[in-house]
Short mmCIF file of C-alpha atoms and ligand atoms in Angstrom, two decimals:
data_model
loop_
_atom_site.label_atom_id
_atom_site.label_comp_id
_atom_site.label_asym_id
_atom_site.label_seq_id
_atom_site.Cartn_x
_atom_site.Cartn_y
_atom_site.Cartn_z
CA UNK A 1 14.96 -3.81 13.14
CA UNK A 2 12.60 -3.99 16.36
CA UNK A 3 9.00 -2.93 15.99
CA UNK A 4 9.33 0.43 17.33
CA UNK A 5 12.27 1.46 15.70
CA UNK A 6 9.63 1.16 12.68
CA UNK A 7 7.08 2.88 14.51
CA UNK A 8 9.54 5.79 15.09
CA UNK A 9 10.34 5.98 11.58
CA UNK A 10 6.51 5.43 10.31
CA UNK A 11 5.99 8.43 12.28
CA UNK A 12 8.64 9.98 10.80
CA UNK A 13 7.66 9.63 7.82
CA UNK A 14 4.56 10.97 8.05
CA UNK A 15 5.63 14.42 9.26
CA UNK A 16 7.70 14.80 6.37
CA UNK A 17 4.69 14.07 4.37
CA UNK A 18 2.97 17.12 5.85
CA UNK A 19 5.68 19.17 5.26
CA UNK A 20 5.05 18.05 1.55
CA UNK A 21 1.75 19.55 1.71
CA UNK A 22 -0.49 16.28 2.31
CA UNK A 23 -3.44 17.51 4.73
CA UNK A 24 -6.05 15.13 4.82
CA UNK A 25 -6.35 13.34 8.27
CA UNK A 26 -7.59 10.21 7.00
CA UNK A 27 -4.76 10.05 4.26
CA UNK A 28 -2.21 10.44 6.96
CA UNK A 29 -4.19 8.64 9.82
CA UNK A 30 -4.00 5.30 7.08
CA UNK A 31 -0.11 6.23 6.30
CA UNK A 32 0.66 6.12 9.75
CA UNK A 33 -1.31 2.64 10.44
CA UNK A 34 0.06 0.76 7.85
CA UNK A 35 3.44 -1.54 8.17
CA UNK A 36 5.22 -0.32 4.70
CA UNK A 37 7.83 -2.61 5.50
CA UNK A 38 5.96 -5.76 5.54
CA UNK A 39 5.65 -5.15 1.81
CA UNK A 40 8.56 -5.12 0.54
CA UNK A 41 11.49 -7.65 0.20
CA UNK A 42 13.86 -7.45 3.27
CA UNK A 43 16.73 -5.97 1.10
CA UNK A 44 14.93 -2.96 1.01
CA UNK A 45 13.27 -3.16 4.59
CA UNK A 46 15.54 -1.32 5.59
CA UNK A 47 14.37 2.02 3.63
CA UNK A 48 11.20 0.78 3.88
CA UNK A 49 10.10 4.63 5.57
CA UNK A 50 12.29 6.61 3.45
CA UNK A 51 10.47 8.67 0.36
CA UNK A 52 11.54 6.21 -2.15
CA UNK A 53 10.10 4.10 -5.12
CA UNK A 54 11.82 0.65 -4.35
CA UNK A 55 11.66 -2.13 -6.64
CA UNK A 56 9.26 -4.88 -6.33
CA UNK A 57 9.77 -7.96 -8.46
CA UNK A 58 8.98 -8.52 -12.33
CA UNK A 59 10.56 -5.18 -12.99
CA UNK A 60 7.86 -3.57 -10.72
CA UNK A 61 8.20 -0.46 -8.60
CA UNK A 62 6.25 0.20 -5.39
CA UNK A 63 5.69 4.23 -5.44
CA UNK A 64 7.38 6.53 -3.22
CA UNK A 65 5.07 7.35 0.38
CA UNK A 66 4.48 10.78 -0.98
CA UNK A 67 2.67 9.80 -4.36
CA UNK A 68 0.74 7.52 -2.67
CA UNK A 69 -0.62 9.77 0.31
CA UNK A 70 -1.21 12.21 -2.69
CA UNK A 71 -3.35 9.76 -5.24
CA UNK A 72 -5.12 9.11 -2.15
CA UNK A 73 -5.80 12.32 -0.91
CA UNK A 74 -6.84 13.43 -4.89
CA UNK A 75 -9.73 10.90 -4.28
CA UNK A 76 -11.30 13.12 -1.95
CA UNK A 77 -14.09 15.05 -2.96
CA UNK A 78 -15.14 17.98 -0.91
CA UNK A 79 -18.67 17.92 -1.29
CA UNK A 80 -19.09 14.01 -0.97
CA UNK A 81 -15.77 13.07 0.83
CA UNK A 82 -14.16 9.91 -0.22
CA UNK A 83 -15.49 7.37 -2.47
CA UNK A 84 -16.92 4.16 -0.56
CA UNK A 85 -16.14 1.73 -3.96
CA UNK A 86 -13.21 2.21 -5.47
CA UNK A 87 -11.06 0.50 -8.58
CA UNK A 88 -7.27 0.10 -8.08
CA UNK A 89 -5.09 -0.70 -11.50
CA UNK A 90 -1.58 -2.03 -10.41
CA UNK A 91 -2.18 -4.05 -6.98
CA UNK A 92 1.71 -4.60 -7.56
CA UNK A 93 2.97 -5.05 -3.26
CA UNK A 94 -0.49 -4.27 -1.86
CA UNK A 95 0.67 -1.08 -0.18
CA UNK A 96 -1.69 1.40 -2.12
CA UNK A 97 -4.71 -0.96 -1.48
CA UNK A 98 -3.56 -1.43 2.38
CA UNK A 99 -3.78 2.37 2.69
CA UNK A 100 -7.03 2.47 1.37
CA UNK A 101 -8.56 0.13 3.21
CA UNK A 102 -6.78 1.62 6.34
CA UNK A 103 -8.91 4.69 4.77
CA UNK A 104 -12.14 3.48 5.59
CA UNK A 105 -13.21 2.82 1.77
CA UNK A 106 -15.78 0.27 1.88
CA UNK A 107 -15.49 -1.78 -1.36
CA UNK A 108 -11.83 -2.03 -2.78
CA UNK A 109 -11.18 -3.71 -5.93
CA UNK A 110 -8.05 -4.04 -7.35
CA UNK A 111 -6.26 -5.48 -10.30
CA UNK A 112 -2.90 -7.07 -11.38
CA UNK A 113 -1.64 -8.30 -14.39
CA UNK A 114 1.37 -10.34 -12.76
CA UNK A 115 0.24 -13.69 -11.34
CA UNK A 116 3.28 -13.71 -8.63
CA UNK A 117 2.70 -9.65 -7.63
CA UNK A 118 -1.14 -10.52 -7.18
CA UNK A 119 -0.35 -13.79 -4.83
CA UNK A 120 2.63 -11.93 -3.09
CA UNK A 121 0.47 -8.75 -2.60
CA UNK A 122 -2.66 -11.25 -0.76
CA UNK A 123 0.28 -12.39 1.63
CA UNK A 124 1.30 -8.59 2.65
CA UNK A 125 -2.05 -7.21 2.81
CA UNK A 126 -3.16 -10.47 4.95
CA UNK A 127 0.09 -10.20 7.10
CA UNK A 128 -0.82 -6.54 7.87
CA UNK A 129 -4.18 -7.65 8.53
CA UNK A 130 -5.63 -5.98 5.52
CA UNK A 131 -8.85 -8.46 4.64
CA UNK A 132 -11.31 -6.82 2.85
CA UNK A 133 -10.31 -5.72 -0.77
CA UNK A 134 -10.89 -8.20 -3.15
CA UNK A 135 -7.51 -9.08 -5.58
CA UNK A 136 -8.16 -9.72 -8.91
CA UNK A 137 -5.41 -11.06 -11.58
CA UNK A 138 -6.33 -9.95 -14.89
CA UNK A 139 -6.00 -6.70 -17.10
CA UNK A 140 -6.41 -3.32 -15.82
CA UNK A 141 -7.36 -1.94 -19.17
CA UNK A 142 -10.34 -4.43 -19.33
CA UNK A 143 -11.76 -2.79 -15.85
CA UNK A 144 -14.30 -5.03 -14.03
CA UNK A 145 -17.82 -4.08 -16.03
CA UNK A 146 -19.51 -6.82 -13.64
CA UNK A 147 -18.62 -4.61 -10.31
CA UNK A 148 -19.22 -1.18 -12.39
CA UNK A 149 -19.47 1.56 -11.62
CA UNK A 150 -17.05 2.92 -9.28
CA UNK A 151 -17.07 6.03 -7.55
CA UNK A 152 -13.16 5.82 -7.50
CA UNK A 153 -11.05 5.07 -9.94
CA UNK A 154 -6.84 4.93 -9.26
CA UNK A 155 -4.51 3.62 -11.35
CA UNK A 156 -0.92 3.04 -10.57
CA UNK A 157 0.78 2.31 -13.85
CA UNK A 158 1.34 4.90 -16.36
CA UNK A 159 -0.90 4.35 -19.64
CA UNK A 160 -0.03 6.59 -22.67
CA UNK A 161 -3.95 7.64 -22.64
CA UNK A 162 -6.91 6.89 -20.98
CA UNK A 163 -8.39 3.80 -20.95
CA UNK A 164 -11.92 4.41 -22.62
CA UNK A 165 -13.45 1.39 -20.54
CA UNK A 166 -12.30 2.80 -17.16
CA UNK A 167 -14.28 6.21 -18.24
CA UNK A 168 -17.23 4.26 -18.58
CA UNK A 169 -17.07 2.28 -15.33
CA UNK A 170 -16.72 5.47 -13.45
CA UNK A 171 -19.65 6.65 -11.45
CA UNK A 172 -20.88 10.23 -12.50
CA UNK A 173 -19.84 12.14 -9.75
CA UNK A 174 -16.68 9.76 -9.25
CA UNK A 175 -13.00 10.80 -9.70
CA UNK A 176 -10.45 9.16 -11.16
CA UNK A 177 -6.52 9.38 -10.23
CA UNK A 178 -3.81 8.68 -12.80
CA UNK A 179 -0.35 8.66 -14.14
CA UNK A 180 -0.64 9.95 -17.80
CA UNK A 181 2.11 9.48 -20.26
CA UNK A 182 5.20 7.45 -21.97
CA UNK A 183 8.49 6.46 -20.13
CA UNK A 184 9.82 9.84 -21.17
CA UNK A 185 7.00 12.32 -19.47
CA UNK A 186 4.48 11.44 -17.21
CA UNK A 187 1.72 13.57 -15.92
CA UNK A 188 -0.87 13.14 -12.39
CA UNK A 189 -4.18 13.56 -13.62
CA UNK A 190 -7.26 14.10 -11.90
CA UNK A 191 -10.43 13.40 -14.12
CA UNK A 192 -13.94 14.15 -12.46
CA UNK A 193 -16.92 12.56 -14.31
CA UNK A 194 -20.36 15.09 -14.10
CA UNK A 195 -23.86 14.21 -16.17
CA UNK A 196 -22.18 17.15 -18.04
CA UNK A 197 -18.90 14.80 -19.40
CA UNK A 198 -15.19 15.01 -17.95
CA UNK A 199 -13.44 17.51 -16.42
CA UNK A 200 -9.62 17.05 -16.94
CA UNK A 201 -7.18 18.72 -14.66
CA UNK A 202 -3.37 18.01 -15.14
CA UNK A 203 -1.30 18.26 -11.65
CA UNK A 204 2.06 17.14 -11.43
CA UNK A 205 5.28 15.67 -13.06
CA UNK A 206 5.59 11.98 -11.98
CA UNK A 207 7.29 8.75 -12.56
CA UNK A 208 5.70 5.47 -12.68
CA UNK A 209 6.14 2.26 -14.49
CA UNK A 210 4.23 1.95 -17.67
CA UNK A 211 0.64 0.36 -18.18
CA UNK A 212 1.03 -2.76 -20.11
CA UNK A 213 -1.62 -4.03 -22.10
CA UNK A 214 -3.08 -7.70 -22.50
CA UNK A 215 -0.72 -8.55 -25.03
CA UNK A 216 2.68 -7.32 -23.95
CA UNK A 217 4.71 -10.52 -23.07
CA UNK A 218 5.92 -10.76 -19.01
CA UNK A 219 9.26 -11.40 -18.20
N1 LIG B 1 0.47 0.27 -6.47
C1 LIG B 1 1.24 -0.73 -6.27
C2 LIG B 1 1.91 -0.02 -7.14
C3 LIG B 1 2.81 -0.71 -8.57
S1 LIG B 1 3.44 -0.59 -10.03
C4 LIG B 1 2.16 -0.63 -5.37
O1 LIG B 1 1.75 0.18 -4.15
O2 LIG B 1 3.02 -1.86 -5.08
C5 LIG B 1 2.47 -0.23 -10.87
C6 LIG B 1 1.64 -2.42 -11.05
O3 LIG B 1 0.79 -2.06 -12.16
C7 LIG B 1 2.46 -3.22 -11.38
O4 LIG B 1 2.30 -4.08 -10.21
C8 LIG B 1 2.41 -3.73 -13.07
O5 LIG B 1 2.61 -4.89 -13.07
C9 LIG B 1 0.78 -3.24 -13.08
N2 LIG B 1 0.67 -3.19 -14.20
C10 LIG B 1 1.29 -2.60 -15.26
N3 LIG B 1 0.00 -2.98 -16.18
C11 LIG B 1 -1.27 -3.56 -15.50
C12 LIG B 1 -2.41 -3.70 -16.47
N4 LIG B 1 -2.61 -3.58 -17.73
N5 LIG B 1 -3.40 -4.06 -15.44
C13 LIG B 1 -3.22 -4.47 -14.69
N6 LIG B 1 -2.14 -4.31 -13.77
C14 LIG B 1 -1.12 -3.82 -14.38
#
């Protein structure tokens, strides 16, 4: 498939995102720039711009474009704008990371617990011109205390409850976006941290792969 075809499909994808309620121009602009077909295996390339989640290796999945856009949009604070220092848990193929980078977020850290995906994500990001994000091979449950606090935290795998270390590493005034639940039922949550505590907002139903702890065996 040639580049023009991908550009046309990507433009249509962005139009569909607008119809689905995504309004933030910074997010839409990033979704229009990042070549999603470079982040998925060639077998599924033809579906790169459909609103589908697609399989990655090691039983993981890349989220559908709508959910990537929605989670990115939720990082936006009406008073202070987008956070400038973000921690992502679950790099996967690196697509969400590339969107954050193309949104102009200055400092991005992304943790992935599967080495093969961590390595592939780096190649995918470089192939699509993204060099800024720092990719870490490790367990997202621990976060990155050395680099904390973060103004934004985005988790792209579903934990059964909010990881305490990540709540601690969220800055005052920061926002955390995550799916919460088990494999039967999950909801998207927005957590806002203030000096008085945390405000939790439960949003729509979602479907993510589970966030696995360090003890779970990786196939
Ligand atoms: N944002 C990704 C979505 C990947 S799916 C993308 O755009 O492709 C979720 C990812 O979370 C998987 O790659 C999985 O390996 C990873 N994951 C699951 N548990 C984790 C943990 N405890 N720490 C870090 N990554 C984890």
